[in-house]
Amino acid sequence: MKLGLVIDLDTCVGCHACAVACKQWNTSGTSGPLSDYEPYGAEPSGVWFNRIRHYEVDDYPNNKTINAPMSCMHCEDAACVTVCPTGASYKRPEDGIVLIDQDKCMGCNYCSWACPYGARELDRESGTMKKCTLCVDRIYDENLPEAERQPVCVLTCPSHARFFGDFDDPDSEVSKQVRQRSGYSMMPEQGYQPTNKYLPPRQQPAVETHKPRQVSREEHSAEDKPMAQIQRWIAQQLKRQA
Amino acid sequence: MHPAISVICFTLFSGAGYGLLSFLCLDDLFDLNFNLSSARHMGLVVVALVLITVGLLASTLHLANPRNAWRAFFRFRTSWLSREGVFAVLLYPVALFWLFTLWGSDAGGSKVLAALTFLLCIATLFSTGMIYACLKTIRQWNTALTPTNYILLGFMLGSLVLVASGAGNVTIALIMVGAAALGKLIYYYWIGQPAGPTINSALGFTRATVRLLDVGHGEGNFLTEEFGYEVAKAKLIWLRLISIALAFLLPALLLLAFGATAGIPAMLCGFAGVFVERWLFFAEARHVVNLYHGAQAT
């Protein structure tokens, strides 16, 4: 099995609901708590497994806003695991999930240096590194209804921009989405073969800009008359309905 | 990258210690004309071990959870940090045995142990460099020049300590200063060339411009603190000049003008210069995660 996420950059609205749901679930999950520093202070900060950034691609009038949620990509060649000196970081052979054994981590930050995606964050309170677990404490939980055995970010996404599944299964939703929509990896040149894939925005023409109707001098004076205005309004209404 | 003082002190002092120990081994093996009495030879080995120990202790200061530091020896097969730890710890018994064989013997100690100590010094210095060089995420480090410079600068400081102690060989020190300066200048040229991922490949939009609209977090976080460290370009150039002057030019001029009598100021200049060099090594390194925070290139 090769479990991972597909994120649709076409439909993501950048609402941060996935990040909030992630924080809520995981702060009481297997690698919780996700500590906050001065949550009510002047500069609140803390540990998050999932961060959403917003970009503008291309120039006006072809520009488009891209909201890019990023969490651990569960790379096939996970450098964070390779460099870990203690063996706290590991990649599960059965499903490819990259995890950190909180009892073994010594908080040297080295794995976070090796990760190009900023997926690992040090928790200052526990002194250990923390990262996305792909909700390993949800997806195998047989007490949950089968439809809810998914990462909480996928379940909560209001625009259905996130998919979870097995990339080794060619008939899974994630494999189909990647096939049909040309799913791609971020920063593939680093060579870590990230499992998570992103779906590019659909091809759409540039949005038509509104051009105000040019009004001649005669038309303008005619429009001043109330009757002409009413006639024009009726004509407009009828046209819209047709 | 955030320049952590603990890591700078670690590479500076342990690097100098390994360099010094290497020269002492080489003198025992090939007689480099250091004219060391048995007592002085032993004293300098102890100085090297103290420098190494101070460095290694400093390195543990940057651990957020040092209780688990002992586990760092268990991933020798894949992790350069683990290899560095293993070599560093293995060196102690070998070096101490060698030190024991030096006792009262003007002909030097056990040649086998001297050779082993030397090899472990090189292995540890190389591993220290490879900790940084193996990271593909930081293009300024991801080069064979990184371990080369760690070894050269360690040897340079070691040779300067020897001269300062009144025992070393000024010619060897000058050669080391020249070699280390050359290595560092090649490195500065190399990192000046544009290379590596851009914001376009980071996000997968390679056919148009990409700009950051909003980074998504209001205040700083681990990623901005650890990787977002940035220094003004003009300041970097000044610091580079200062480090080159202190680490290479001044020691070379002092040794050329006054010979071994200027050993102590030359050594102090060398340490100060390499400290600035190490600080720059971190401050100039740009992690690719900065691309997601709006940097156009690394």
Coordinates of C-alpha atoms in Angstrom, one line a residue:
Chain A
M1 CA 0.0 0.0 0.0
K2 CA 1.1 3.6 -0.7
L3 CA -1.2 5.8 1.2
G4 CA -1.3 9.5 0.5
L5 CA -3.2 12.6 -0.4
V6 CA -4.3 14.3 -3.6
I7 CA -4.9 18.0 -3.4
D8 CA -6.9 19.8 -6.0
L9 CA -5.4 23.3 -6.6
D10 CA -8.4 24.1 -8.8
T11 CA -11.0 23.8 -6.2
C12 CA -9.1 24.7 -3.0
V13 CA -10.5 28.0 -1.7
G14 CA -7.8 28.5 0.9
C15 CA -10.1 28.5 3.9
H16 CA -7.6 26.8 6.3
A17 CA -10.4 24.5 7.5
C18 CA -8.1 21.4 6.9
A19 CA -5.4 23.0 9.0
V20 CA -7.7 23.8 11.8
A21 CA -9.3 20.3 11.7
C22 CA -5.8 18.8 11.6
K23 CA -4.7 20.7 14.7
Q24 CA -7.9 19.8 16.5
W25 CA -7.7 16.1 15.8
N26 CA -3.9 15.7 16.2
T27 CA -3.4 17.8 19.3
S28 CA -5.1 14.9 21.2
G29 CA -3.8 12.2 18.8
T30 CA -0.8 9.9 18.9
S31 CA 1.8 12.7 18.5
G32 CA -0.1 15.4 20.4
P33 CA -0.2 17.8 21.9
L34 CA 0.6 20.3 19.2
S35 CA 1.9 23.0 21.5
D36 CA 1.0 26.6 21.2
Y37 CA 3.3 29.4 22.3
E38 CA 1.6 32.4 23.8
P39 CA -1.8 31.6 22.1
Y40 CA -3.4 34.7 23.5
G41 CA -0.2 36.9 23.5
A42 CA 1.0 39.5 21.0
E43 CA 2.7 37.0 18.8
P44 CA 0.8 33.7 18.9
S45 CA 2.7 30.7 17.4
G46 CA 2.7 27.0 17.6
V47 CA 3.0 23.6 15.9
W48 CA 0.9 22.8 12.8
F49 CA 1.1 19.7 10.6
N50 CA -0.6 21.4 7.7
R51 CA -0.1 24.9 6.4
I52 CA -1.8 26.8 3.6
R53 CA -0.1 29.4 1.6
H54 CA -1.5 31.7 -1.1
Y55 CA 0.1 32.6 -4.4
E56 CA -0.6 34.5 -7.5
V57 CA 0.3 32.7 -10.7
D58 CA 0.9 34.6 -14.0
D59 CA 0.2 38.3 -14.7
Y60 CA -3.0 40.2 -15.3
P61 CA -5.3 39.4 -17.1
N62 CA -4.3 35.8 -16.9
N63 CA -3.5 35.8 -13.2
K64 CA -5.0 33.2 -10.9
T65 CA -4.9 32.8 -7.2
I66 CA -3.5 29.4 -6.0
N67 CA -4.1 28.2 -2.5
A68 CA -1.5 25.6 -1.7
P69 CA -2.1 23.4 1.4
M70 CA 1.1 21.5 2.3
S71 CA 1.7 18.8 4.8
C72 CA 4.0 15.8 4.9
M73 CA 4.3 14.3 1.4
H74 CA 5.2 10.8 2.8
C75 CA 8.0 10.6 0.3
E76 CA 9.0 7.2 -1.1
D77 CA 12.7 8.2 -0.7
A78 CA 12.2 10.1 2.6
A79 CA 15.4 12.0 3.3
C80 CA 14.2 12.9 6.8
V81 CA 14.2 9.2 7.7
T82 CA 17.7 8.7 6.1
V83 CA 19.3 11.5 8.0
C84 CA 17.7 10.8 11.4
P85 CA 20.5 9.7 13.7
T86 CA 18.3 8.1 16.4
G87 CA 16.0 6.0 14.4
A88 CA 13.0 8.0 15.7
S89 CA 11.9 8.8 12.2
Y90 CA 10.7 5.8 10.2
K91 CA 8.7 5.0 7.1
R92 CA 6.2 2.2 7.6
P93 CA 6.8 -0.6 5.0
E94 CA 3.2 -1.7 5.0
D95 CA 1.5 1.6 4.0
G96 CA 4.4 4.1 3.4
I97 CA 3.4 6.5 6.2
V98 CA 6.3 8.5 7.6
L99 CA 6.1 8.7 11.4
I100 CA 8.2 9.9 14.4
D101 CA 8.6 7.9 17.5
Q102 CA 8.2 10.6 20.1
D103 CA 10.0 8.4 22.7
K104 CA 13.2 8.2 20.6
C105 CA 13.5 11.8 19.2
M106 CA 16.3 13.9 20.6
G107 CA 15.2 17.2 18.9
C108 CA 18.3 17.8 16.8
N109 CA 16.2 19.4 14.0
Y110 CA 18.3 17.5 11.4
C111 CA 15.2 15.9 9.7
S112 CA 13.6 19.3 9.3
W113 CA 16.7 20.5 7.5
A114 CA 16.4 17.5 5.1
C115 CA 12.7 18.1 4.3
P116 CA 12.2 20.5 1.3
Y117 CA 8.5 20.9 2.1
G118 CA 8.7 22.3 5.6
A119 CA 6.6 19.4 6.9
R120 CA 8.4 18.9 10.2
E121 CA 8.2 21.3 13.1
L122 CA 9.9 21.1 16.4
D123 CA 7.6 21.2 19.5
R124 CA 9.5 23.4 22.0
E125 CA 7.4 22.1 24.9
S126 CA 8.2 18.4 24.4
G127 CA 11.5 19.0 22.7
T128 CA 10.6 16.6 19.9
M129 CA 9.9 16.9 16.2
K130 CA 6.3 16.5 15.1
K131 CA 4.7 16.0 11.7
C132 CA 1.6 14.8 9.8
T133 CA 0.7 11.2 10.7
L134 CA -1.8 10.9 7.8
C135 CA -4.2 10.5 10.8
V136 CA -2.9 7.0 11.4
D137 CA -5.0 6.9 14.5
R138 CA -8.2 7.4 12.4
I139 CA -7.7 5.5 9.2
Y140 CA -7.4 2.1 10.8
D141 CA -9.9 2.7 13.6
E142 CA -12.6 0.1 13.3
N143 CA -14.8 1.8 15.8
L144 CA -15.4 4.6 13.3
P145 CA -17.9 4.2 10.4
E146 CA -16.0 3.1 7.3
A147 CA -16.6 6.5 5.5
E148 CA -14.9 8.3 8.4
R149 CA -11.7 6.3 8.3
Q150 CA -9.9 9.1 6.4
P151 CA -7.6 11.8 7.5
V152 CA -9.5 14.6 9.2
C153 CA -8.3 17.2 6.7
V154 CA -10.0 15.2 3.8
L155 CA -13.2 14.8 5.8
T156 CA -13.5 18.5 6.7
C157 CA -12.6 20.1 3.3
P158 CA -15.7 22.1 2.3
S159 CA -14.7 22.4 -1.3
H160 CA -13.8 18.7 -1.7
A161 CA -10.3 19.6 -2.8
R162 CA -8.6 16.7 -0.8
F163 CA -8.6 13.0 -1.5
F164 CA -7.1 10.2 0.4
G165 CA -6.3 6.7 -0.8
D166 CA -3.9 4.1 -2.0
F167 CA -1.7 5.1 -4.9
D168 CA -0.7 1.4 -5.5
D169 CA -4.3 0.6 -6.4
P170 CA -4.9 1.9 -10.0
D171 CA -8.6 1.9 -9.4
S172 CA -8.5 4.1 -6.3
E173 CA -10.0 7.6 -6.3
V174 CA -6.5 9.1 -5.9
S175 CA -5.0 7.1 -8.7
K176 CA -7.9 8.1 -11.0
Q177 CA -7.7 11.7 -10.1
V178 CA -3.9 11.8 -10.8
R179 CA -4.4 10.0 -14.1
Q180 CA -7.3 12.1 -15.4
R181 CA -6.1 15.5 -14.2
S182 CA -2.3 15.2 -14.7
G183 CA -1.5 15.2 -11.0
Y184 CA 2.1 16.2 -10.2
S185 CA 4.6 16.4 -7.4
M186 CA 5.9 19.6 -5.9
M187 CA 9.7 20.2 -6.3
P188 CA 10.3 16.8 -8.0
E189 CA 13.9 17.8 -8.7
Q190 CA 14.8 17.2 -5.1
G191 CA 14.4 13.5 -5.9
Y192 CA 12.5 12.4 -2.8
Q193 CA 9.5 11.0 -4.9
P194 CA 6.7 12.6 -2.8
T195 CA 3.6 10.4 -2.6
N196 CA 1.2 13.3 -2.3
K197 CA 0.1 14.8 -5.6
Y198 CA -1.4 18.1 -6.7
L199 CA -4.0 18.6 -9.4
P200 CA -3.3 21.7 -11.5
P201 CA -6.0 24.3 -12.1
R202 CA -8.3 23.4 -15.0
Q203 CA -7.7 25.3 -18.3
Q204 CA -10.0 28.3 -18.4
P205 CA -10.0 31.4 -20.6
A206 CA -9.2 34.7 -19.0
V207 CA -12.2 36.2 -17.3
E208 CA -14.0 38.7 -19.6
T209 CA -13.7 42.2 -18.3
H210 CA -16.7 44.5 -18.3
K211 CA -16.7 47.2 -20.9
P212 CA -19.1 50.1 -20.2
R213 CA -21.4 50.8 -23.2
Q214 CA -20.3 53.8 -25.1
V215 CA -23.1 56.4 -25.2
S216 CA -23.3 59.0 -28.0
R217 CA -24.3 62.6 -27.4
E218 CA -27.8 62.1 -29.0
E219 CA -28.5 58.9 -27.1
H220 CA -27.4 60.6 -23.9
S221 CA -29.8 63.5 -24.3
A222 CA -32.6 61.0 -25.2
E223 CA -31.9 58.9 -22.2
D224 CA -32.5 61.9 -20.0
K225 CA -36.2 61.7 -20.7
P226 CA -38.0 59.6 -18.2
M227 CA -40.1 57.7 -20.8
A228 CA -36.9 56.7 -22.7
Q229 CA -35.4 55.5 -19.4
I230 CA -38.4 53.3 -18.6
Q231 CA -38.5 51.9 -22.1
R232 CA -34.9 51.0 -21.9
W233 CA -35.4 49.3 -18.5
I234 CA -38.3 47.3 -19.8
A235 CA -36.3 46.2 -22.9
Q236 CA -33.5 45.1 -20.6
Q237 CA -35.7 43.1 -18.4
L238 CA -37.4 41.3 -21.2
K239 CA -34.0 40.6 -22.8
R240 CA -32.7 39.0 -19.7
Q241 CA -35.7 36.8 -19.3
A242 CA -35.6 35.5 -22.9
Chain B
M1 CA 19.7 29.0 8.0
H2 CA 19.7 30.2 11.6
P3 CA 23.3 30.3 12.8
A4 CA 23.2 28.5 16.2
I5 CA 26.2 29.5 18.4
S6 CA 26.3 25.9 19.8
V7 CA 26.8 24.4 16.4
I8 CA 29.3 27.0 15.4
C9 CA 31.4 26.4 18.5
F10 CA 31.1 22.6 17.9
T11 CA 32.5 22.7 14.4
L12 CA 35.1 25.4 15.3
F13 CA 36.6 23.8 18.4
S14 CA 36.2 20.1 17.5
G15 CA 37.5 20.9 14.0
A16 CA 40.6 22.6 15.5
G17 CA 41.0 19.7 17.9
Y18 CA 40.9 17.0 15.1
G19 CA 43.3 19.1 13.0
L20 CA 45.8 19.4 15.9
L21 CA 45.5 15.7 16.7
S22 CA 46.0 14.8 13.1
F23 CA 49.2 16.7 12.9
L24 CA 50.5 15.2 16.1
C25 CA 49.7 11.7 14.6
L26 CA 51.5 12.6 11.4
D27 CA 54.5 13.9 13.3
D28 CA 54.7 10.6 15.2
L29 CA 54.4 8.7 11.9
F30 CA 56.6 10.7 9.5
D31 CA 58.5 13.1 11.8
L32 CA 57.3 16.5 10.5
N33 CA 60.2 18.3 12.3
F34 CA 58.0 19.5 15.1
N35 CA 60.8 18.7 17.6
L36 CA 58.4 17.6 20.3
S37 CA 59.6 16.2 23.6
S38 CA 57.5 13.3 24.9
A39 CA 55.9 15.5 27.6
R40 CA 55.0 18.2 25.2
H41 CA 53.7 15.8 22.6
M42 CA 51.5 14.3 25.3
G43 CA 50.4 17.8 26.5
L44 CA 49.4 18.8 23.0
V45 CA 47.4 15.5 22.6
V46 CA 45.5 16.4 25.8
V47 CA 44.9 20.0 24.4
A48 CA 43.5 18.5 21.2
L49 CA 41.2 16.1 23.2
V50 CA 40.0 19.0 25.3
L51 CA 39.2 21.1 22.2
I52 CA 37.3 18.1 20.8
T53 CA 35.4 17.5 24.0
V54 CA 34.5 21.2 24.4
G55 CA 33.2 21.1 20.8
L56 CA 31.2 17.9 21.2
L57 CA 29.6 19.2 24.5
A58 CA 28.7 22.4 22.7
S59 CA 26.9 20.4 20.0
T60 CA 24.6 18.8 22.5
L61 CA 23.4 22.2 23.6
H62 CA 21.3 22.6 20.5
L63 CA 19.4 19.4 21.2
A64 CA 15.8 20.1 22.4
N65 CA 15.6 16.7 24.1
P66 CA 19.2 15.7 25.1
R67 CA 17.8 12.8 27.2
N68 CA 17.7 10.8 24.0
A69 CA 21.2 11.9 22.7
W70 CA 22.6 8.4 23.4
R71 CA 20.3 7.0 20.7
A72 CA 22.2 9.1 18.1
F73 CA 24.7 6.2 17.6
F74 CA 22.2 3.8 16.2
R75 CA 21.6 4.9 12.6
F76 CA 25.3 4.6 11.4
R77 CA 24.1 2.8 8.3
T78 CA 22.2 5.9 6.8
S79 CA 22.9 9.0 8.9
W80 CA 26.0 11.2 8.7
L81 CA 25.2 12.7 12.0
S82 CA 25.2 9.2 13.5
R83 CA 28.4 8.4 11.8
E84 CA 30.0 11.5 13.1
G85 CA 29.0 10.6 16.6
V86 CA 30.3 7.0 16.3
F87 CA 33.7 8.1 14.9
A88 CA 34.0 10.9 17.5
V89 CA 33.4 8.4 20.4
L90 CA 35.6 5.7 18.9
L91 CA 38.4 8.1 18.7
Y92 CA 38.7 8.6 22.5
P93 CA 39.9 5.1 23.5
V94 CA 42.2 4.8 20.4
A95 CA 43.7 8.3 21.1
L96 CA 44.1 7.6 24.8
F97 CA 45.9 4.3 24.1
W98 CA 48.2 6.1 21.7
L99 CA 48.7 8.8 24.4
F100 CA 49.7 6.0 26.8
T101 CA 52.3 4.6 24.4
L102 CA 53.8 8.1 24.1
W103 CA 54.6 8.1 27.8
G104 CA 58.3 8.6 28.3
S105 CA 59.3 7.5 24.9
D106 CA 61.2 10.0 22.8
A107 CA 60.9 7.8 19.8
G108 CA 57.2 8.4 19.7
G109 CA 54.3 6.1 20.4
S110 CA 52.7 3.1 18.7
K111 CA 52.7 3.7 15.0
V112 CA 49.6 1.6 14.5
L113 CA 47.6 3.6 17.1
A114 CA 48.9 6.9 15.6
A115 CA 47.7 5.9 12.2
L116 CA 44.3 4.7 13.5
T117 CA 43.9 8.0 15.4
F118 CA 44.7 10.0 12.3
L119 CA 42.2 8.0 10.2
L120 CA 39.5 8.5 12.9
C121 CA 40.2 12.3 12.9
I122 CA 39.8 12.5 9.2
A123 CA 36.7 10.3 9.3
T124 CA 35.1 12.5 12.0
L125 CA 35.9 15.8 10.2
F126 CA 34.6 14.3 6.9
S127 CA 31.4 13.2 8.6
T128 CA 30.9 16.6 10.1
G129 CA 31.2 18.1 6.7
M130 CA 28.9 15.5 5.2
I131 CA 26.2 16.2 7.8
Y132 CA 25.7 19.5 5.8
A133 CA 26.9 18.4 2.4
C134 CA 24.3 15.5 2.1
L135 CA 21.3 17.9 2.3
K136 CA 19.9 18.4 -1.1
T137 CA 17.6 21.0 0.3
I138 CA 20.4 23.5 0.8
R139 CA 22.3 24.0 -2.4
Q140 CA 25.1 26.1 -0.7
W141 CA 26.0 23.0 1.4
N142 CA 25.2 20.3 -1.1
T143 CA 28.7 20.2 -2.6
A144 CA 32.0 18.2 -2.1
L145 CA 33.6 21.6 -1.2
T146 CA 31.8 21.5 2.2
P147 CA 33.6 18.5 3.7
T148 CA 36.8 19.6 1.9
N149 CA 36.6 23.0 3.6
Y150 CA 35.8 21.4 7.0
I151 CA 38.9 19.3 6.8
L152 CA 41.1 22.0 5.4
L153 CA 40.0 24.6 8.0
G154 CA 40.4 22.1 10.8
F155 CA 43.9 21.3 9.7
M156 CA 44.7 25.0 9.3
L157 CA 43.6 25.7 12.9
G158 CA 45.5 22.7 14.1
S159 CA 48.7 23.8 12.5
L160 CA 48.2 27.3 13.9
V161 CA 47.7 25.9 17.4
L162 CA 51.0 24.0 17.0
V163 CA 52.9 27.1 15.9
A164 CA 51.4 29.0 18.8
S165 CA 52.5 26.4 21.2
G166 CA 56.1 27.0 20.0
A167 CA 56.4 23.5 18.5
G168 CA 55.0 23.5 15.0
N169 CA 56.4 24.1 11.6
V170 CA 55.7 27.6 10.2
T171 CA 56.0 26.3 6.6
I172 CA 53.3 23.7 7.1
A173 CA 51.1 26.2 8.8
L174 CA 51.5 28.6 5.8
I175 CA 50.7 25.8 3.4
M176 CA 47.6 25.0 5.3
V177 CA 46.5 28.6 5.5
G178 CA 47.0 28.9 1.7
A179 CA 45.1 25.6 1.0
A180 CA 42.2 26.5 3.3
A181 CA 42.0 30.0 1.7
L182 CA 41.9 28.5 -1.8
G183 CA 39.2 26.1 -0.8
K184 CA 37.1 28.8 0.7
L185 CA 37.5 31.1 -2.2
I186 CA 36.4 28.4 -4.6
Y187 CA 33.4 27.8 -2.4
Y188 CA 32.4 31.4 -2.5
Y189 CA 32.7 31.5 -6.2
W190 CA 30.7 28.2 -6.4
I191 CA 27.7 29.4 -4.3
G192 CA 27.6 32.6 -6.2
Q193 CA 26.4 30.8 -9.3
P194 CA 22.6 30.6 -9.7
A195 CA 21.3 27.1 -9.3
G196 CA 18.7 25.0 -7.5
P197 CA 14.9 25.0 -7.4
T198 CA 12.9 28.1 -7.9
I199 CA 9.4 29.2 -6.6
N200 CA 8.1 27.9 -10.0
S201 CA 9.4 24.3 -9.6
A202 CA 8.5 24.4 -5.9
L203 CA 4.8 24.9 -6.7
G204 CA 4.8 23.2 -10.1
F205 CA 3.9 26.3 -12.1
T206 CA 6.9 26.5 -14.5
R207 CA 5.3 28.4 -17.4
A208 CA 4.4 31.6 -15.6
T209 CA 5.5 33.9 -12.8
V210 CA 4.6 33.0 -9.3
R211 CA 4.3 35.5 -6.4
L212 CA 3.4 35.0 -2.8
L213 CA 0.1 36.6 -1.9
D214 CA -0.1 35.5 1.7
V215 CA 2.1 33.2 3.8
G216 CA -0.9 31.9 5.8
H217 CA 0.5 32.5 9.3
G218 CA 0.3 35.8 11.2
E219 CA 3.5 35.5 13.3
G220 CA 6.7 33.5 13.0
N221 CA 6.8 29.8 13.4
F222 CA 9.5 27.1 13.5
L223 CA 10.0 27.2 9.8
T224 CA 10.6 31.0 9.7
E225 CA 12.8 30.9 12.8
E226 CA 14.9 28.0 11.6
F227 CA 15.1 28.7 7.9
G228 CA 14.0 32.2 7.3
Y229 CA 17.2 33.8 8.7
E230 CA 18.3 36.5 6.3
V231 CA 21.2 39.0 6.4
A232 CA 21.5 42.1 4.3
K233 CA 23.7 41.5 1.2
A234 CA 26.1 44.4 2.0
K235 CA 26.6 43.0 5.5
L236 CA 27.4 39.6 4.1
I237 CA 30.1 41.0 1.8
W238 CA 31.7 42.8 4.7
L239 CA 31.6 39.7 6.9
R240 CA 33.1 37.7 4.1
L241 CA 36.0 40.2 3.8
I242 CA 36.5 40.2 7.6
S243 CA 36.5 36.4 7.7
I244 CA 39.0 36.1 4.9
A245 CA 41.2 38.8 6.4
L246 CA 41.1 37.3 9.9
A247 CA 41.3 33.6 9.0
F248 CA 43.8 33.7 6.1
L249 CA 45.5 37.0 5.4
L250 CA 46.5 38.1 8.9
P251 CA 47.8 34.7 10.0
A252 CA 49.8 34.4 6.8
L253 CA 51.2 37.9 7.0
L254 CA 52.1 37.5 10.7
L255 CA 53.8 34.2 10.1
L256 CA 55.6 35.5 7.1
A257 CA 56.8 38.6 8.8
F258 CA 57.6 37.4 12.3
G259 CA 57.8 33.6 12.0
A260 CA 56.9 31.4 15.0
T261 CA 57.2 34.3 17.4
A262 CA 53.8 35.6 16.1
G263 CA 52.3 32.2 16.6
I264 CA 49.8 33.2 19.3
P265 CA 48.3 36.3 17.5
A266 CA 48.1 34.2 14.3
M267 CA 46.2 31.5 16.0
L268 CA 43.8 33.9 17.7
C269 CA 43.2 35.6 14.3
G270 CA 42.6 32.2 12.8
F271 CA 40.0 31.2 15.4
A272 CA 38.2 34.5 15.1
G273 CA 38.2 34.3 11.3
V274 CA 36.9 30.7 11.2
F275 CA 34.2 31.7 13.7
V276 CA 33.0 34.3 11.3
E277 CA 33.4 31.9 8.4
R278 CA 31.2 29.3 10.3
W279 CA 28.6 31.9 11.1
L280 CA 28.5 32.8 7.4
F281 CA 28.3 29.2 6.4
F282 CA 24.9 29.0 8.1
A283 CA 23.7 32.6 7.4
E284 CA 24.4 32.3 3.7
A285 CA 22.7 28.9 3.4
R286 CA 19.2 29.2 1.9
H287 CA 16.8 26.3 2.5
V288 CA 14.3 25.5 -0.3
V289 CA 11.4 25.9 2.1
N290 CA 12.0 29.7 1.8
L291 CA 10.6 29.3 -1.8
Y292 CA 7.2 28.5 -0.3
H293 CA 7.5 31.6 1.9
G294 CA 7.9 33.8 -1.2
A295 CA 11.6 33.6 -2.2
Q296 CA 11.9 33.4 -6.0
A297 CA 15.1 31.3 -5.9
T298 CA 17.6 29.9 -3.4

